[in-house]
Tab-separated table of C-alpha atoms and ligand atoms in Angstrom:
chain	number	residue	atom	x	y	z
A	47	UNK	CA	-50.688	237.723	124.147
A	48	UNK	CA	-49.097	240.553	126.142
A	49	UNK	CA	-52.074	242.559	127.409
A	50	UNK	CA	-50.831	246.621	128.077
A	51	UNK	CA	-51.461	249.817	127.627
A	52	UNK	CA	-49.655	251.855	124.825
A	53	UNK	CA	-47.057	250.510	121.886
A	54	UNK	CA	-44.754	253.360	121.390
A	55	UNK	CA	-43.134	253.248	118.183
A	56	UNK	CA	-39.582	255.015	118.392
A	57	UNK	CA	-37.267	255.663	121.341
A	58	UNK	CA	-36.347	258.615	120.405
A	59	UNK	CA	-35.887	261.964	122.659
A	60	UNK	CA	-39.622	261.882	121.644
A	61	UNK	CA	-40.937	258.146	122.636
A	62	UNK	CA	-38.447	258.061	125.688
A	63	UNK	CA	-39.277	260.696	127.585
A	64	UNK	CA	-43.149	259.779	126.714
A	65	UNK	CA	-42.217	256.056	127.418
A	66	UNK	CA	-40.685	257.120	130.979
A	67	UNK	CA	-43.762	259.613	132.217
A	68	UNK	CA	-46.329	256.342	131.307
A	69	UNK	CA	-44.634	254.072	133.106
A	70	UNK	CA	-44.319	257.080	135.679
A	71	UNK	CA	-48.557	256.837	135.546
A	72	UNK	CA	-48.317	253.291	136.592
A	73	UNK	CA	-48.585	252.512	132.539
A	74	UNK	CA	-48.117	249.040	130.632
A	75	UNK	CA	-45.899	250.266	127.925
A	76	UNK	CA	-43.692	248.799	125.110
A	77	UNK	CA	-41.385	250.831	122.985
A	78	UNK	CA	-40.376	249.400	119.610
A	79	UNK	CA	-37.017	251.073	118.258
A	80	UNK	CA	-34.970	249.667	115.076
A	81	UNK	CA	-31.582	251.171	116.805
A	82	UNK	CA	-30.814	253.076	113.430
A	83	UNK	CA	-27.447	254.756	114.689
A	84	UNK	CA	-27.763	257.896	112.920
A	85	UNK	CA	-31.410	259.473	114.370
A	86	UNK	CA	-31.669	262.953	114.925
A	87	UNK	CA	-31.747	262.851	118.473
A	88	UNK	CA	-28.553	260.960	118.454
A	89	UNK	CA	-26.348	262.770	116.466
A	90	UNK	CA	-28.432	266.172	118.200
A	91	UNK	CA	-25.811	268.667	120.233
A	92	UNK	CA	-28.758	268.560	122.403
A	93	UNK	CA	-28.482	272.269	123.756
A	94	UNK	CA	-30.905	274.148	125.610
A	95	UNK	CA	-30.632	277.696	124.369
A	96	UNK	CA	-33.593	279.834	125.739
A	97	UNK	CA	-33.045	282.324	123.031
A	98	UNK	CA	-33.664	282.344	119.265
A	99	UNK	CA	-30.754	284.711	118.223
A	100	UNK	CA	-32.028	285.454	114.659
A	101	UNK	CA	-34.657	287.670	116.507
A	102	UNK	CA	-32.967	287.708	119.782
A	103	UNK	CA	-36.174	287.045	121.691
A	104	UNK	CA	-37.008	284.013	124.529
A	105	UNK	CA	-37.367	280.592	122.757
A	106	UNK	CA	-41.507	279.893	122.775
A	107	UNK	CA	-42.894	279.051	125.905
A	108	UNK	CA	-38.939	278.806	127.270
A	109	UNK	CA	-40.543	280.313	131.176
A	110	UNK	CA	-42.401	276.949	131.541
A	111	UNK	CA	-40.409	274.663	129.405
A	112	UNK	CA	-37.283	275.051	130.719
A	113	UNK	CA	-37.256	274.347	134.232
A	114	UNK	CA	-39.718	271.053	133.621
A	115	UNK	CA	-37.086	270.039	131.094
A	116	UNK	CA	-33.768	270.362	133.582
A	117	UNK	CA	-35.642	268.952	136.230
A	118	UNK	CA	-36.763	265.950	134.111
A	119	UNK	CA	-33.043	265.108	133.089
A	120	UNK	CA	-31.548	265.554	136.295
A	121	UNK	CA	-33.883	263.197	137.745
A	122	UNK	CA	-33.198	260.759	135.147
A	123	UNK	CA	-29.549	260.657	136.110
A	124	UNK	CA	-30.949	259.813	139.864
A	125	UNK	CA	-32.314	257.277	138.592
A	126	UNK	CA	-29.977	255.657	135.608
A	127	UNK	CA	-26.730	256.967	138.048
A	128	UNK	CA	-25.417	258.959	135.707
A	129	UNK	CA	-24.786	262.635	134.048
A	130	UNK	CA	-26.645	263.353	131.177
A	131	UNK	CA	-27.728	267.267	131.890
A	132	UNK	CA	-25.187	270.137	132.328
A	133	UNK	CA	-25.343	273.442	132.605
A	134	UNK	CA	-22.857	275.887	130.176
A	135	UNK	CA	-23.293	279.561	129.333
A	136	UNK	CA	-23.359	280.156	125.574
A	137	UNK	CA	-21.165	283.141	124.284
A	138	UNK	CA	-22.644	285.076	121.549
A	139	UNK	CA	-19.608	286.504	119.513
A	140	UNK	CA	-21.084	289.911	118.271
A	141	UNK	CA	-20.520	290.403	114.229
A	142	UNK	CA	-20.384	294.075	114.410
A	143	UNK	CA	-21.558	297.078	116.806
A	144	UNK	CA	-24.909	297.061	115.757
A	145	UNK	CA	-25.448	293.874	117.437
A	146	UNK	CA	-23.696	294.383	119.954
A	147	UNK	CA	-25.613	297.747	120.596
A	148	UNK	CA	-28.712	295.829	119.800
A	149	UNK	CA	-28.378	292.975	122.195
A	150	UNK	CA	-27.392	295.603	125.142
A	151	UNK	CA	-31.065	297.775	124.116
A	152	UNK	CA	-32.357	294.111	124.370
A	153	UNK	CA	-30.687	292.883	127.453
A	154	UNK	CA	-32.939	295.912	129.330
A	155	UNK	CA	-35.907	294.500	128.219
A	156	UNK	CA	-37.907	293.091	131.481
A	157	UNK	CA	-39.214	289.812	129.025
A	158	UNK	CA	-35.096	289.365	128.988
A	159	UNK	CA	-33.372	290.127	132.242
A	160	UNK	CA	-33.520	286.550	132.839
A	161	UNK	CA	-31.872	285.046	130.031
A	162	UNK	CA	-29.124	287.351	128.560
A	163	UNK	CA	-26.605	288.990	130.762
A	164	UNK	CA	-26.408	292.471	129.681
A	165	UNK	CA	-22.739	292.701	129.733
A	166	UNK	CA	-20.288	293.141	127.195
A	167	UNK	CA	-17.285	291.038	127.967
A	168	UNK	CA	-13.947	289.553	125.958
A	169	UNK	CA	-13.959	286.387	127.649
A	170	UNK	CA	-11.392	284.687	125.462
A	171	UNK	CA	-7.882	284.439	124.675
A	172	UNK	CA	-7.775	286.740	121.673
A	173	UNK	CA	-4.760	284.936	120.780
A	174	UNK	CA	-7.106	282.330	119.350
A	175	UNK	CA	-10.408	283.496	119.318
A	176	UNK	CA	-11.366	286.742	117.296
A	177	UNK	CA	-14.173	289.011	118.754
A	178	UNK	CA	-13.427	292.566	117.874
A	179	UNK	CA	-16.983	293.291	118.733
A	180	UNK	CA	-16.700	291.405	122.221
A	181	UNK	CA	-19.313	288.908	123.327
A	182	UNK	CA	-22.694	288.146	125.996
A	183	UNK	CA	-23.491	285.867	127.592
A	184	UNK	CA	-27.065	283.758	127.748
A	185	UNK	CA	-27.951	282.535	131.058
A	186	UNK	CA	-29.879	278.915	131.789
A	187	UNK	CA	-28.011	277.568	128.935
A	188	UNK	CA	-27.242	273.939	129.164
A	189	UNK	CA	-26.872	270.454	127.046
A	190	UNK	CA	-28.418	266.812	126.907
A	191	UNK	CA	-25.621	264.496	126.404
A	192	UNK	CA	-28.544	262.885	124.370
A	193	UNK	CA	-26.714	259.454	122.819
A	194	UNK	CA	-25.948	258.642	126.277
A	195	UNK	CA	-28.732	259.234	127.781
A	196	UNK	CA	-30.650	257.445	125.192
A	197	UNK	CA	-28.672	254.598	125.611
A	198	UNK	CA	-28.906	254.578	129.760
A	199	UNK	CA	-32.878	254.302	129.036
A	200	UNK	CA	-33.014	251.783	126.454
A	201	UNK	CA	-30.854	249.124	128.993
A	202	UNK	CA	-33.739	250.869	131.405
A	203	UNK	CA	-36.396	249.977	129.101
A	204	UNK	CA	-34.933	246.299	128.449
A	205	UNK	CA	-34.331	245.802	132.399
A	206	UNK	CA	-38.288	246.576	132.924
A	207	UNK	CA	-39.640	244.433	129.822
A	208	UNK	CA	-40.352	247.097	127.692
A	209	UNK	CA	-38.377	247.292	124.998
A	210	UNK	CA	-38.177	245.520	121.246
A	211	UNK	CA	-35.468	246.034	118.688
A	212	UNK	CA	-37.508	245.691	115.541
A	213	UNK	CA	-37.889	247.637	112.357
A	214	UNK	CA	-41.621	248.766	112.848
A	215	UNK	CA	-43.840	247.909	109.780
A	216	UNK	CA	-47.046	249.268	109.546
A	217	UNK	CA	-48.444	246.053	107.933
A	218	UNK	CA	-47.879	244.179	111.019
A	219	UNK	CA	-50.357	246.418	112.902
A	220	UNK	CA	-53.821	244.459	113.566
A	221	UNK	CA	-57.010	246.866	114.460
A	222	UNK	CA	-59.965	245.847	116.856
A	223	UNK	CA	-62.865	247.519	117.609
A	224	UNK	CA	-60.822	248.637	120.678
A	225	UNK	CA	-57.546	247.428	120.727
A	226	UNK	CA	-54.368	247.814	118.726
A	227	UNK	CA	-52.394	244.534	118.255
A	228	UNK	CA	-48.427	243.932	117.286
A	229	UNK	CA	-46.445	240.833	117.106
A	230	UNK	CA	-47.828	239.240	121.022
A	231	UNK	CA	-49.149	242.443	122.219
A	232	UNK	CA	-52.578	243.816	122.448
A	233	UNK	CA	-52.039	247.967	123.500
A	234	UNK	CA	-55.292	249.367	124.073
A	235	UNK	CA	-53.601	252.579	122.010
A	236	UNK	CA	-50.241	253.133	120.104
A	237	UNK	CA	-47.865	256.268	119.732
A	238	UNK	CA	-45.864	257.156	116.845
A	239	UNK	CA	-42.808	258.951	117.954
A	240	UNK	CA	-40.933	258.152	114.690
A	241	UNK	CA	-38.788	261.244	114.133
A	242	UNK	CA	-38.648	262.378	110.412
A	243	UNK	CA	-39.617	258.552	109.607
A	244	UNK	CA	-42.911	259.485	110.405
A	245	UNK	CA	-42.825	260.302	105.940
A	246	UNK	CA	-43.378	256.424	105.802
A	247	UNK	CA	-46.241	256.144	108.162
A	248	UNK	CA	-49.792	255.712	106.158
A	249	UNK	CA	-51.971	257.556	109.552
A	250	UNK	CA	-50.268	260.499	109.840
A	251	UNK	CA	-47.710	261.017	106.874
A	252	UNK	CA	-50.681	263.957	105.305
A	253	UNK	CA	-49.120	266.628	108.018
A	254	UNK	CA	-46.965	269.011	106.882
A	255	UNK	CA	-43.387	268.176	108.059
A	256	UNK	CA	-40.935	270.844	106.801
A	257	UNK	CA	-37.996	268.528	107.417
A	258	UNK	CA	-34.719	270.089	108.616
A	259	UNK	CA	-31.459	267.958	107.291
A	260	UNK	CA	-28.479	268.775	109.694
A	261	UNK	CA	-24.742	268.154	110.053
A	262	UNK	CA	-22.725	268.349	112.657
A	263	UNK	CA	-18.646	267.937	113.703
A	264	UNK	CA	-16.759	266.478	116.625
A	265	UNK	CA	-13.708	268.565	116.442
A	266	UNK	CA	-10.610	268.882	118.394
A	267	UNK	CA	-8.137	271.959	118.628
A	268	UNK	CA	-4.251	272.413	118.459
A	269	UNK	CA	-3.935	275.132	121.552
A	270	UNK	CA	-7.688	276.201	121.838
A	271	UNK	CA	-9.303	275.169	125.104
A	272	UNK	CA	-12.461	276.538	125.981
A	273	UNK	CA	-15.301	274.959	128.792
A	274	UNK	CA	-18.427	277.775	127.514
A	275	UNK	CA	-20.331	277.035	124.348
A	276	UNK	CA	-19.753	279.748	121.592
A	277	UNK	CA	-22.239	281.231	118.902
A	278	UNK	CA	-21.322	283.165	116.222
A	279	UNK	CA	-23.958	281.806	113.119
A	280	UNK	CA	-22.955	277.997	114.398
A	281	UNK	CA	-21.999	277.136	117.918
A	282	UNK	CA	-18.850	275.088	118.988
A	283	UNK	CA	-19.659	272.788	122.074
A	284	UNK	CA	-17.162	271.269	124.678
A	285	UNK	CA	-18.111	267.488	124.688
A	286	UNK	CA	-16.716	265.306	127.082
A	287	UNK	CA	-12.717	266.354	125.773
A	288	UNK	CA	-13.464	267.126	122.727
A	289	UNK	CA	-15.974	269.734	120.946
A	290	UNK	CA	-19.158	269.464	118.614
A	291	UNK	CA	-19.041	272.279	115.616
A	292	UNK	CA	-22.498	272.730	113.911
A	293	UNK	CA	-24.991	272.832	112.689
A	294	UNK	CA	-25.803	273.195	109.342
A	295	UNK	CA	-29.919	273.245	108.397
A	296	UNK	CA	-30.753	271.843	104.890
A	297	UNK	CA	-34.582	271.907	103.254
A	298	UNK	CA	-33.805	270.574	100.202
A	299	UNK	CA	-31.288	267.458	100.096
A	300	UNK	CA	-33.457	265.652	103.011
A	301	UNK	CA	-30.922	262.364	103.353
A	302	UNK	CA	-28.775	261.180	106.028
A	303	UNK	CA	-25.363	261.624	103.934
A	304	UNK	CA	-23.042	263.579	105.381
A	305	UNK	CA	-21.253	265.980	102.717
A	306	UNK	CA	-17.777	267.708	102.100
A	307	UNK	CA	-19.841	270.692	101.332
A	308	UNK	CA	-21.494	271.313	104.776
A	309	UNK	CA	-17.956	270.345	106.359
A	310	UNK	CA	-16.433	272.907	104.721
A	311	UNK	CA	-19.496	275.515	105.469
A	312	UNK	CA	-18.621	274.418	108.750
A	313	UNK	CA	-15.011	275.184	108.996
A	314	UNK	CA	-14.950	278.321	107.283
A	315	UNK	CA	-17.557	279.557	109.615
A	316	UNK	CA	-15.058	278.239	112.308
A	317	UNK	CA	-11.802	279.644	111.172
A	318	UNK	CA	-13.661	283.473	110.878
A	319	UNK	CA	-13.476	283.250	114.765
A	320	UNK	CA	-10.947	280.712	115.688
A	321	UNK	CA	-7.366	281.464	114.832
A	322	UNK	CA	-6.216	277.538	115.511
A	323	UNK	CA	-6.162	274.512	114.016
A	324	UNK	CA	-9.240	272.646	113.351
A	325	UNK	CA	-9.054	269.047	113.611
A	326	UNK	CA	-12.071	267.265	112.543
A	327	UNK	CA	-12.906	263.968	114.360
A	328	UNK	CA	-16.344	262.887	113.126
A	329	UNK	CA	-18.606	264.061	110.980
A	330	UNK	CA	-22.463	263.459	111.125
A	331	UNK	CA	-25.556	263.792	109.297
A	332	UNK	CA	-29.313	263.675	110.505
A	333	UNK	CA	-32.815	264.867	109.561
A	334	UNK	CA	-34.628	266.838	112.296
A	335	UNK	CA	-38.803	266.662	112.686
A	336	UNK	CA	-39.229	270.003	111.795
A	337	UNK	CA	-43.000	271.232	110.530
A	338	UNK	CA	-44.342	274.309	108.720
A	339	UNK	CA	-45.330	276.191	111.210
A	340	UNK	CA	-42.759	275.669	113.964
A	341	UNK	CA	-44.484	273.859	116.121
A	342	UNK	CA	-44.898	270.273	117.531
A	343	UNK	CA	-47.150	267.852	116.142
A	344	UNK	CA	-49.420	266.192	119.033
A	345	UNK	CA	-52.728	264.182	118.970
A	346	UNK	CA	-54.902	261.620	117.785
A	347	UNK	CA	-55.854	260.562	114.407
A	348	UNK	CA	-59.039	261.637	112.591
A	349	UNK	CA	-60.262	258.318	112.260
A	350	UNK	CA	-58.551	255.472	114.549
A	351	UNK	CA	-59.442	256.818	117.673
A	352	UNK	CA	-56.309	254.958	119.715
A	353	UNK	CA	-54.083	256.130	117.288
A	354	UNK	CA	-51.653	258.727	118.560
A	355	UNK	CA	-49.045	260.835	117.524
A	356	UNK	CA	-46.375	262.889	119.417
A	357	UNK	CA	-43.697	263.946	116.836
A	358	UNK	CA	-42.674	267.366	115.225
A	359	UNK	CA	-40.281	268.491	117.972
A	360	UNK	CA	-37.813	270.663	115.607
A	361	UNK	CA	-34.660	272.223	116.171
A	362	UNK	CA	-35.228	272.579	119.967
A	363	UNK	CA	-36.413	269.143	121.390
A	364	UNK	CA	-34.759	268.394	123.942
A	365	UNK	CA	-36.161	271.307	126.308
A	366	UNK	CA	-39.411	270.889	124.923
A	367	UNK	CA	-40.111	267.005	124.710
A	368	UNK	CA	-40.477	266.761	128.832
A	369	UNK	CA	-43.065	269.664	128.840
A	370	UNK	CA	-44.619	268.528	125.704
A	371	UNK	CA	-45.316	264.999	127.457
A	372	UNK	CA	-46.407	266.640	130.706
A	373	UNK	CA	-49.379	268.083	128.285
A	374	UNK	CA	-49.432	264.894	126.147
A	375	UNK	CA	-49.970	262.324	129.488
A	376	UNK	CA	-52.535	264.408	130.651
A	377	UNK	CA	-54.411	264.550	127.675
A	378	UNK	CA	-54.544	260.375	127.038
A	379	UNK	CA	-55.077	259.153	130.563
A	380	UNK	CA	-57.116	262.209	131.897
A	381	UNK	CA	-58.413	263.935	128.622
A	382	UNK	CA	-57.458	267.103	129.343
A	383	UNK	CA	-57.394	269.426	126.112
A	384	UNK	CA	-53.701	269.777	123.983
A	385	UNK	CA	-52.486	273.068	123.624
A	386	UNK	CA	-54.042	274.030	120.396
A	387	UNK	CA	-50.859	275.197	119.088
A	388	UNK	CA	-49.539	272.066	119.033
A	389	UNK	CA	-52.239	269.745	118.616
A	390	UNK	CA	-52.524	268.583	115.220
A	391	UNK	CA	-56.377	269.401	114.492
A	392	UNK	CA	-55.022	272.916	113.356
A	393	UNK	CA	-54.165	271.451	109.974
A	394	UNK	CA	-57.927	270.054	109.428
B	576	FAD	C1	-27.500	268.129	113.483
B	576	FAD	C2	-28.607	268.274	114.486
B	576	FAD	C3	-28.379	269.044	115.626
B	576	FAD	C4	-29.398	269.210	116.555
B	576	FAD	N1	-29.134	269.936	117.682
B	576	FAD	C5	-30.092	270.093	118.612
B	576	FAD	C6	-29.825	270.810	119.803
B	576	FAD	O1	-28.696	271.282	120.027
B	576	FAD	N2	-30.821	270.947	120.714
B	576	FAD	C7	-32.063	270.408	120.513
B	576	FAD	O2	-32.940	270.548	121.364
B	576	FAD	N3	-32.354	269.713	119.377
B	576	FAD	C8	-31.394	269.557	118.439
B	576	FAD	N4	-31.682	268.863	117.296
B	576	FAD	C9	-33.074	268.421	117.079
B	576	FAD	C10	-33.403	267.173	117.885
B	576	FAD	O3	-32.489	266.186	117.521
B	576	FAD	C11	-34.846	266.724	117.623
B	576	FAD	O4	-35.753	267.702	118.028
B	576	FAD	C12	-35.207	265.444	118.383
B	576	FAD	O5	-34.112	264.639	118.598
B	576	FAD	C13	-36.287	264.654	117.663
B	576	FAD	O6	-36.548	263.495	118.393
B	576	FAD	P1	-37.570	262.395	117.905
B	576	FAD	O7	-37.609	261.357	118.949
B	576	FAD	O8	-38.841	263.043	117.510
B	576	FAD	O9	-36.959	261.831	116.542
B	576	FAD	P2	-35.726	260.842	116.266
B	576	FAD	O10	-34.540	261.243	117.029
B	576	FAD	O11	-35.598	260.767	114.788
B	576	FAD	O12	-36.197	259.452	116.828
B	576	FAD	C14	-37.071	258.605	116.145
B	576	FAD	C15	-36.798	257.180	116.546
B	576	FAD	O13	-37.724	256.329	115.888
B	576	FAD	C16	-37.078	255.208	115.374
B	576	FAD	N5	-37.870	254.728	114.233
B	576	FAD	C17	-38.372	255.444	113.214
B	576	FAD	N6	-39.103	254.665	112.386
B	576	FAD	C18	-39.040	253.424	112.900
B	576	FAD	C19	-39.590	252.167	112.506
B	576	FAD	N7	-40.374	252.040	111.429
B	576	FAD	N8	-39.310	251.084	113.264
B	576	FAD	C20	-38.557	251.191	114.374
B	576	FAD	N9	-38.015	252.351	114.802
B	576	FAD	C21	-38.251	253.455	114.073
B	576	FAD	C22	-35.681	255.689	115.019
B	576	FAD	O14	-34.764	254.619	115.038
B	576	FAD	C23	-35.412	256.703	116.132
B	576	FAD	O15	-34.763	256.130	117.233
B	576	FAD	C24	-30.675	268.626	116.352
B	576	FAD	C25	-30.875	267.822	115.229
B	576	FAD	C26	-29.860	267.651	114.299
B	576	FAD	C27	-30.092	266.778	113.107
């Protein structure tokens, strides 16, 4: 038997950066993935936008998150040798002169002077991008080249013992009084980090996920070249020579199939800004972790006291999940309190 500390069940963006800040602690861990190739945080964009642009206010909790997020990634490519993290304005297209006016009343706002340039600029060829009403800018922006990284920690994992492919099933899981056993381990605790698959898990399945099904496009151009991100309802992402296009958000068909229907949501949304070409690459579907009330999903459960979960990270994971653990880590090895907001003992 295989004495350690924590199982973590998924290696997600969730259970990875979690896995990676135990073994940080000086933690026995093992992380048990099925290597499904369509999770959410593989098929994610994985951008870091520090604004919500529906109300155009600062993400939540964006002043601490951010910085412990960049700093995270960019020490993971020290370590793995690689570039997973970089840095890109986003360009919000303006749809009219309201917004535009709005986002300039906004861009005065102390809270804001940080984040959103206050200038109104045409920063594009007009040839083949429209923006009659110009465009801003967002500042701090940046994106996780997620798959990648996710793969560069898995070898990681494997390299340092801690790492199963398996399909998880919950009937495999032995309790003792105070130990959690699996296969030839015996954790003294175990983490779900299983994404949206968390709807097959019998501990924790009660809390209310408000799962988010998205699709997304790798997309090249005829002429178009651009090296900025641009927003206008979807975003369109340079990716390593070509560009992601996306994202849709689905609450009712909650499935992994990807459908002419969102493509072509997509590309009209597209072609309203970009006179060009549009030639589509790829085309993926996922399911994102999202929960009623917005916010992560972190804890222990009610009755199995080294039962833990750390899931719910939503649309905007990948600058929360490195703050998130911070909180997380500190709460299982040194039992300091979770942030009630996220910690799921609201819902009892
Ligand atoms: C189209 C789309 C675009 C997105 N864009 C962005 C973005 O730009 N920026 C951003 O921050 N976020 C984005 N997200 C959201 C982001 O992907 C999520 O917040 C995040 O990836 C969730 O990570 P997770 O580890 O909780 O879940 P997951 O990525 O779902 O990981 C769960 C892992 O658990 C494994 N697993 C589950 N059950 C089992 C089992 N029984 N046995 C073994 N393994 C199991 C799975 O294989 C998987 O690897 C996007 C999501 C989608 C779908």
């Amino acid at each position: 038997m295989n004495e350690i500390d924590y199982i973590i069940v998924g290696q997600g963006l969730a259970g990875s950066v979690l896995a990676y800040q135990l073994m940080e602690e000086g933690k026995k861990i093992v992380v048990i993935d099925e290597n499904h190739p369509q999770t959410s945080s593989k098929i994610a964009a994985g951008l870091c936008n520090p604004i919500v642009f529906k109300r155009l206010t600062k993400s939540w909790m964006v002043d601490s998150v951010l910085p412990i997020a960049v700093n995270f990634y960019r020490k993971q490519e020290q370590l793995l040798n690689n570039n997973f993290y970089q840095e890109m304005p986003i360009y919000k297209l303006f749809v009219d002169e309201k917004e535009s006016t709005f986002w300039k009343q906004k861009s005065n706002e102390p809270e804001l002077f940080d984040w959103i340039s206050d200038k109104n600029e045409k920063p594009f060829d007009e040839q083949y991008i429209a923006m009659p009403y110009g465009a801003s800018k967002v500042l701090q922006s940046g994106f996780l080249r997620t798959k990648k990284w996710l793969q560069a920690f898995q070898e990681y994992l494997i390299k340092n013992n801690a790492f199963v492919e398996s399909t998880f099933d919950y009937a495999d899981l032995k309790m003792e009084t105070s130990a959690v056993c699996w296969n030839n381990f015996k954790a003294k605790g175990i983490i779900f980090c299983e994404g949206y698959k968390n709807i097959n898990n019998p501990y924790f399945n009660h809390l209310p996920f408000k799962l988010t099904k998205g699709e997304v496009l790798s997309v090249d151009f005829e002429n178009t070249s651009l090296n900025v991100v641009i927003n206008k309802g979807i975003f369109v992402l340079p990716y390593d020579g070509t560009y992601k296009l996306g994202a849709t958000y689905n609450w009712d068909e909650i499935n992994e199939n990807i459908s002419e229907k969102a493509k072509d949501k997509l590309l009209n949304k597209a072609q309203k800004f970009i006179k060009d070409n549009i030639i589509v690459k790829k085309h993926e579907a996922g399911v994102r972790p999202t929960v009623s009330d917005r916010r992560p999903l972190l804890g222990v459960h009610h009755q199995h006291n080294n039962f833990f979960i750390f899931n719910g990270l939503g649309t905007k994971g990948v600058m929360l999940a490195p703050w998130l653990t911070q909180k997380f880590v500190r709460y299982l090895l040194h039992d300091e309190p979770l942030p009630e907001e996220v910690n799921i003992n609201r819902f009892n």
